[in-house]
Coordinates of C-alpha atoms and ligand atoms in Angstrom, one line a residue:
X432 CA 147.8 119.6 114.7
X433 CA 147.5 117.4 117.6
X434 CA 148.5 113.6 116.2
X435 CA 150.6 114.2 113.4
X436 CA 150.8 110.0 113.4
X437 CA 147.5 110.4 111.8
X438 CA 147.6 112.8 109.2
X439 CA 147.1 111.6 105.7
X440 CA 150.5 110.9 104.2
X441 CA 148.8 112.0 100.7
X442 CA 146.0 115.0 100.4
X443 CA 144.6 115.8 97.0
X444 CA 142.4 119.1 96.4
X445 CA 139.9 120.1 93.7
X446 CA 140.8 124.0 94.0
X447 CA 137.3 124.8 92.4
X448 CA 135.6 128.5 93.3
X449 CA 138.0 131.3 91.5
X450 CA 135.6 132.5 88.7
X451 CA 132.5 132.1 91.4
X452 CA 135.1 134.2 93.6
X453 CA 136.2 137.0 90.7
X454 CA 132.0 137.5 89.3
X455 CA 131.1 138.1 93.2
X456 CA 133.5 140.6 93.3
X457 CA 132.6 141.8 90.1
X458 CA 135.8 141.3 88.6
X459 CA 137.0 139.1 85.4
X460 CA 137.6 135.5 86.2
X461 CA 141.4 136.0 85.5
X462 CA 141.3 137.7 89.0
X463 CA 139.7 134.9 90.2
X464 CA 142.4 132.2 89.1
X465 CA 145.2 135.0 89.9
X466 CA 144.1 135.2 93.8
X467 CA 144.0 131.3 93.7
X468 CA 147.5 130.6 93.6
X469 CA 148.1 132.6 96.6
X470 CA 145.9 130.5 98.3
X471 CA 147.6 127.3 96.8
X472 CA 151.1 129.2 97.9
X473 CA 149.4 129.2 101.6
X474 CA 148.4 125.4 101.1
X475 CA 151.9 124.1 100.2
X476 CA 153.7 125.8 103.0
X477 CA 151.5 124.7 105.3
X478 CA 151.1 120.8 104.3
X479 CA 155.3 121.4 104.2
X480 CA 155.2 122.5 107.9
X481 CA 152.9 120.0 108.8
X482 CA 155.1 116.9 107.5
X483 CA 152.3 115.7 104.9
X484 CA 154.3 113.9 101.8
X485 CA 152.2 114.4 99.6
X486 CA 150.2 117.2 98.0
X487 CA 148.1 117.0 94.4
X488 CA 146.4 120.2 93.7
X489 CA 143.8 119.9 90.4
X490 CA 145.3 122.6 88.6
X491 CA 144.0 121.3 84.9
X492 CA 141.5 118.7 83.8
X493 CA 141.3 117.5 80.2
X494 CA 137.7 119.4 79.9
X495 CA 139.0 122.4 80.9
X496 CA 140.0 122.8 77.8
X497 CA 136.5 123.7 76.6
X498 CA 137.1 127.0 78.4
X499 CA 137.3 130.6 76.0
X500 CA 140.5 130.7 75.1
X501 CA 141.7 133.9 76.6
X502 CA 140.6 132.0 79.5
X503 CA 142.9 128.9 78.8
X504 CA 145.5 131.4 77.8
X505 CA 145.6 133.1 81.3
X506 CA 145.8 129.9 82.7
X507 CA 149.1 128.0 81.5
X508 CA 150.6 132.0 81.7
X509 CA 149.4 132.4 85.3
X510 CA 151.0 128.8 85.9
X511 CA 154.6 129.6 84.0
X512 CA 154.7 132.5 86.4
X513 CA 153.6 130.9 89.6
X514 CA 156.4 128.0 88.3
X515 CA 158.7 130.5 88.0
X516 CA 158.6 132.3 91.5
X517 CA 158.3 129.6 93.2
X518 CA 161.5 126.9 92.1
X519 CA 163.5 129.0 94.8
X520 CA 161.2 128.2 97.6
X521 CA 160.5 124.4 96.6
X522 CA 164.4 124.0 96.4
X523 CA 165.2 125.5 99.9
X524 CA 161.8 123.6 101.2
X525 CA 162.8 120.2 99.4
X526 CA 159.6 120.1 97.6
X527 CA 160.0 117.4 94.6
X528 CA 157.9 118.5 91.2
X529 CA 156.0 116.1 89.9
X530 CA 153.3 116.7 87.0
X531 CA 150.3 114.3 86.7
X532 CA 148.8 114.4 83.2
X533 CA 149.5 114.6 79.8
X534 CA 152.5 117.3 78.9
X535 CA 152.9 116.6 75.4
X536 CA 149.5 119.0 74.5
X537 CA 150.6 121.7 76.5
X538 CA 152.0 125.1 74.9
X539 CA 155.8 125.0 74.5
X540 CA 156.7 127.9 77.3
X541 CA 154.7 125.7 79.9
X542 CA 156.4 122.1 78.7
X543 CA 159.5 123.8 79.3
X544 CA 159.0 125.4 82.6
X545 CA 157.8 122.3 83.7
X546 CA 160.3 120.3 82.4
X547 CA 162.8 122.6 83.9
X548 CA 161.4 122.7 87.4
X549 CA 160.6 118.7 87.7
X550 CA 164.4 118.6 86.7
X551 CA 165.5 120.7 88.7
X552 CA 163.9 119.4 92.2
X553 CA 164.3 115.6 91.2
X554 CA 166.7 115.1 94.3
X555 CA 164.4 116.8 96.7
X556 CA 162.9 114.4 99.7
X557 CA 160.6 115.9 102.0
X558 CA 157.7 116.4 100.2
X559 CA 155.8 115.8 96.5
X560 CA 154.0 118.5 95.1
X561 CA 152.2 117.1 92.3
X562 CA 150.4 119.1 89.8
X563 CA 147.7 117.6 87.9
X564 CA 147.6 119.5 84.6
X565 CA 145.8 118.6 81.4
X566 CA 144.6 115.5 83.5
X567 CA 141.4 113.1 83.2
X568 CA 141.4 110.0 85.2
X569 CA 139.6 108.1 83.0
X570 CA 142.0 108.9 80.6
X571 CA 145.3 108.4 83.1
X572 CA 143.8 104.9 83.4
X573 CA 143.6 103.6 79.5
X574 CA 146.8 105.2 79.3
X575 CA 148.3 102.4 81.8
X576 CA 146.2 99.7 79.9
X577 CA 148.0 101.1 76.7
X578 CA 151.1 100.7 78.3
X579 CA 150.8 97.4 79.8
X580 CA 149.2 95.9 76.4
X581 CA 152.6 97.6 74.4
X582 CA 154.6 96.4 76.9
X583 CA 153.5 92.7 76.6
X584 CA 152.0 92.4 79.8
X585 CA 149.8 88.4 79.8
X586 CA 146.3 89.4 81.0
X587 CA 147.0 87.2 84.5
X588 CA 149.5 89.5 85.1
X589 CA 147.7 92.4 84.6
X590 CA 147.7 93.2 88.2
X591 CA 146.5 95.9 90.6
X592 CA 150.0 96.8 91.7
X593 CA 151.1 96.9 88.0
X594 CA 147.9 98.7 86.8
X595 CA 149.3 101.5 89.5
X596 CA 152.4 101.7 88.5
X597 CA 151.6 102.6 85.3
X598 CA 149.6 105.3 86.6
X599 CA 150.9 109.0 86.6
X600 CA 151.2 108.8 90.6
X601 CA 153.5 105.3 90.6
X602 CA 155.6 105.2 93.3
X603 CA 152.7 107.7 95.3
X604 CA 150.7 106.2 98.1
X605 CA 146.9 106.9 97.2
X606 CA 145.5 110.3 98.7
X607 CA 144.3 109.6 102.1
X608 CA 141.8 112.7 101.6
X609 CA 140.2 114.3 98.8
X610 CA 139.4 118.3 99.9
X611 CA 137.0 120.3 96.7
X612 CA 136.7 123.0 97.7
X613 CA 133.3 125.4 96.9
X614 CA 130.7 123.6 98.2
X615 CA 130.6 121.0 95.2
X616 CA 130.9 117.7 95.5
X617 CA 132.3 116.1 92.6
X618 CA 135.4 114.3 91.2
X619 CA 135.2 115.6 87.8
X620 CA 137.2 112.9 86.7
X621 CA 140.1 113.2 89.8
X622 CA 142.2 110.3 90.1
X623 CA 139.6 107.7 90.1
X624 CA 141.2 104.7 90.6
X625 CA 143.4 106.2 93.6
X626 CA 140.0 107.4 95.6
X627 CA 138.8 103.9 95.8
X628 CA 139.6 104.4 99.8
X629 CA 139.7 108.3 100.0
X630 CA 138.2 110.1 102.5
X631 CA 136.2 113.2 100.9
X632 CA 135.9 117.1 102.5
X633 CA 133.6 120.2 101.0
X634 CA 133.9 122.9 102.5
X635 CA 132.0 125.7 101.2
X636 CA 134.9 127.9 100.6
X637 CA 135.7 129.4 97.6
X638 CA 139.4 128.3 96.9
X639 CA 140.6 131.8 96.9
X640 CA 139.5 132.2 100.4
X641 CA 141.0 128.8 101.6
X642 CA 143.1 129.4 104.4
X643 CA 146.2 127.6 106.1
X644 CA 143.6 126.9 108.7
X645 CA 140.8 125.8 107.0
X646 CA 143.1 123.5 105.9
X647 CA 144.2 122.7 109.5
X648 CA 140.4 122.6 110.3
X649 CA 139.7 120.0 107.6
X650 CA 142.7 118.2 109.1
X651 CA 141.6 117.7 112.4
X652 CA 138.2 116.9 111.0
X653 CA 140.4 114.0 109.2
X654 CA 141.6 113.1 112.0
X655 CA 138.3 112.4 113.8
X656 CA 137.1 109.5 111.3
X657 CA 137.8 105.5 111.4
X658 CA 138.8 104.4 108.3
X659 CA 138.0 100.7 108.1
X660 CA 138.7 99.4 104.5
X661 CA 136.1 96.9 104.5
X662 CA 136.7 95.6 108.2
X663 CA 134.3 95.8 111.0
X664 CA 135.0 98.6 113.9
X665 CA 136.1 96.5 116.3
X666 CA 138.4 94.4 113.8
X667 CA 140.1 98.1 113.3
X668 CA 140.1 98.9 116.8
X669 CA 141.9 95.7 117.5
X670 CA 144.6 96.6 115.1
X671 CA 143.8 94.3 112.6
Ligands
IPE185 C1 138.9 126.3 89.5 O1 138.0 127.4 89.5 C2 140.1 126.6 88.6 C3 140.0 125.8 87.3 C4 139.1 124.9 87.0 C5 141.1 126.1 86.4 P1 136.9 127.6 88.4 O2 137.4 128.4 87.3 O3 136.3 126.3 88.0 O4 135.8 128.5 89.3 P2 134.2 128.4 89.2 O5 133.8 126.9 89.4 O6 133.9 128.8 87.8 O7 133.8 129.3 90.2
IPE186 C1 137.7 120.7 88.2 O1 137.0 121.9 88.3 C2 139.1 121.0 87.6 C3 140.0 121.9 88.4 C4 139.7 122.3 89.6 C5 141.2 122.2 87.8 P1 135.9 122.4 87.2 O2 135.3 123.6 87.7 O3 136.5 122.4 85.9 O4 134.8 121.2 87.3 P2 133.3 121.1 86.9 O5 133.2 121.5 85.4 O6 132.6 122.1 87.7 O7 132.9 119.7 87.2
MG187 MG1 134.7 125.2 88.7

């Protein structure tokens, strides 16, 4: 990576292609989902090498839920096992656990795992790996309105910084780029009020076949734009 000053300090993917991936193939969408978290393996190791912060990989949205249920099933089994393989490497890579979304509705074995791992990698420093799991963004944000109304909160001090902070990401800077990957080019609902400033990548690739460099690629690609937040280029260029 050639500047690492300017890599995103927060990257947040849509891993979207694995049934489009299994039916080309002409195999069941399980097979899909299953070669998917080898590519999200591949992804955290390499935004670990690289130094990024960061990392929120769409694992789970609220709607998914509308899925068949063997489906849904596979899903939060695929994810206990991935959970479980994995502690030993976030531990020895200092890779904090972090879930964004609603655990309460999840099945038992999955609240558990998940409990289990976020405890267990609470001390780790180098990098966040978020998973956002039974999440909508619409939903994350009258969830922080909730909270702020329960917790008393004056409506002239309902801020933007306190509006945040009751967000599942509090503490988080906002994702500095937004990757979906399988040519569609959606949010479906991903942290909506942390985008407000993202920058956005599509590749074409079906998330199984998304690659430590692809991800590199989209990187430098990253790297390339001027982010300006409202300013004028030459304000930005100024250091302003
Ligand atoms: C993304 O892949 C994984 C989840 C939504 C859980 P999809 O399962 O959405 O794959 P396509 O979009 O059907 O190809
Ligand atoms: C978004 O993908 C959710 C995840 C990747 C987990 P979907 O495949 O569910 O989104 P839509 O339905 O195509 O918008
Ligand atoms: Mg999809």
């Amino acid at each position: 990576m050639a500047d690492s000053q300017t890599l995103p300090r927060h990257v947040a993917i849509i891993m979207d292609g694995n049934g489009r991936w299994a039916t080309m193939r002409g195999l069941p969408r399980s097979e899909g989902h299953r070669a998917g978290t080898e590519a999200a393996r591949g992804v955290v190791t390499r935004c670990r090498e690289l130094g990024i912060r960061h990392l929120t990989l769409y694992t789970f949205s609220k709607e998914n839920w509308g899925r068949p249920a063997d489906e849904v099933k596979f899903l939060f089994d695929l994810l206990v096992r991935f959970l479980t393989r994995e502690l030993d490497t976030l531990l020895t890579q200092s890779i904090r656990f972090q879930v964004l979304g609603e655990m309460a509705d999840l099945p038992l074995a999955t609240r558990k795992v998940l409990a289990h791992v976020i405890a267990k990698t609470a001390h780790c420093t180098e990098m966040t790996l978020n998973l956002a799991l039974n999440y909508s963004g619409r939903e994350e944000i009258l969830r922080a309105c909730r909270n702020l109304v329960a917790q008393g909160v004056a409506p002239g001090d309902v801020t933007e910084e306190r509006l945040a902070a009751a967000l599942y990401t509090a503490g988080q800077p906002d994702p500095d780029l937004i990757i979906r990957t399988s040519g569609e080019m959606r949010l479906s609902g991903y942290l909506l009020w942390q985008s407000a400033y993202s920058e956005f990548a599509f590749p074409d690739t079906l998330w199984p076949d998304f690659t430590p460099a692809e991800l590199d690629a989209v990187l430098a690609d990253y790297q390339t734009r001027s982010r300006r937040f409202g300013l004028t280029g030459d304000q930005v260029a100024a250091g302003r």
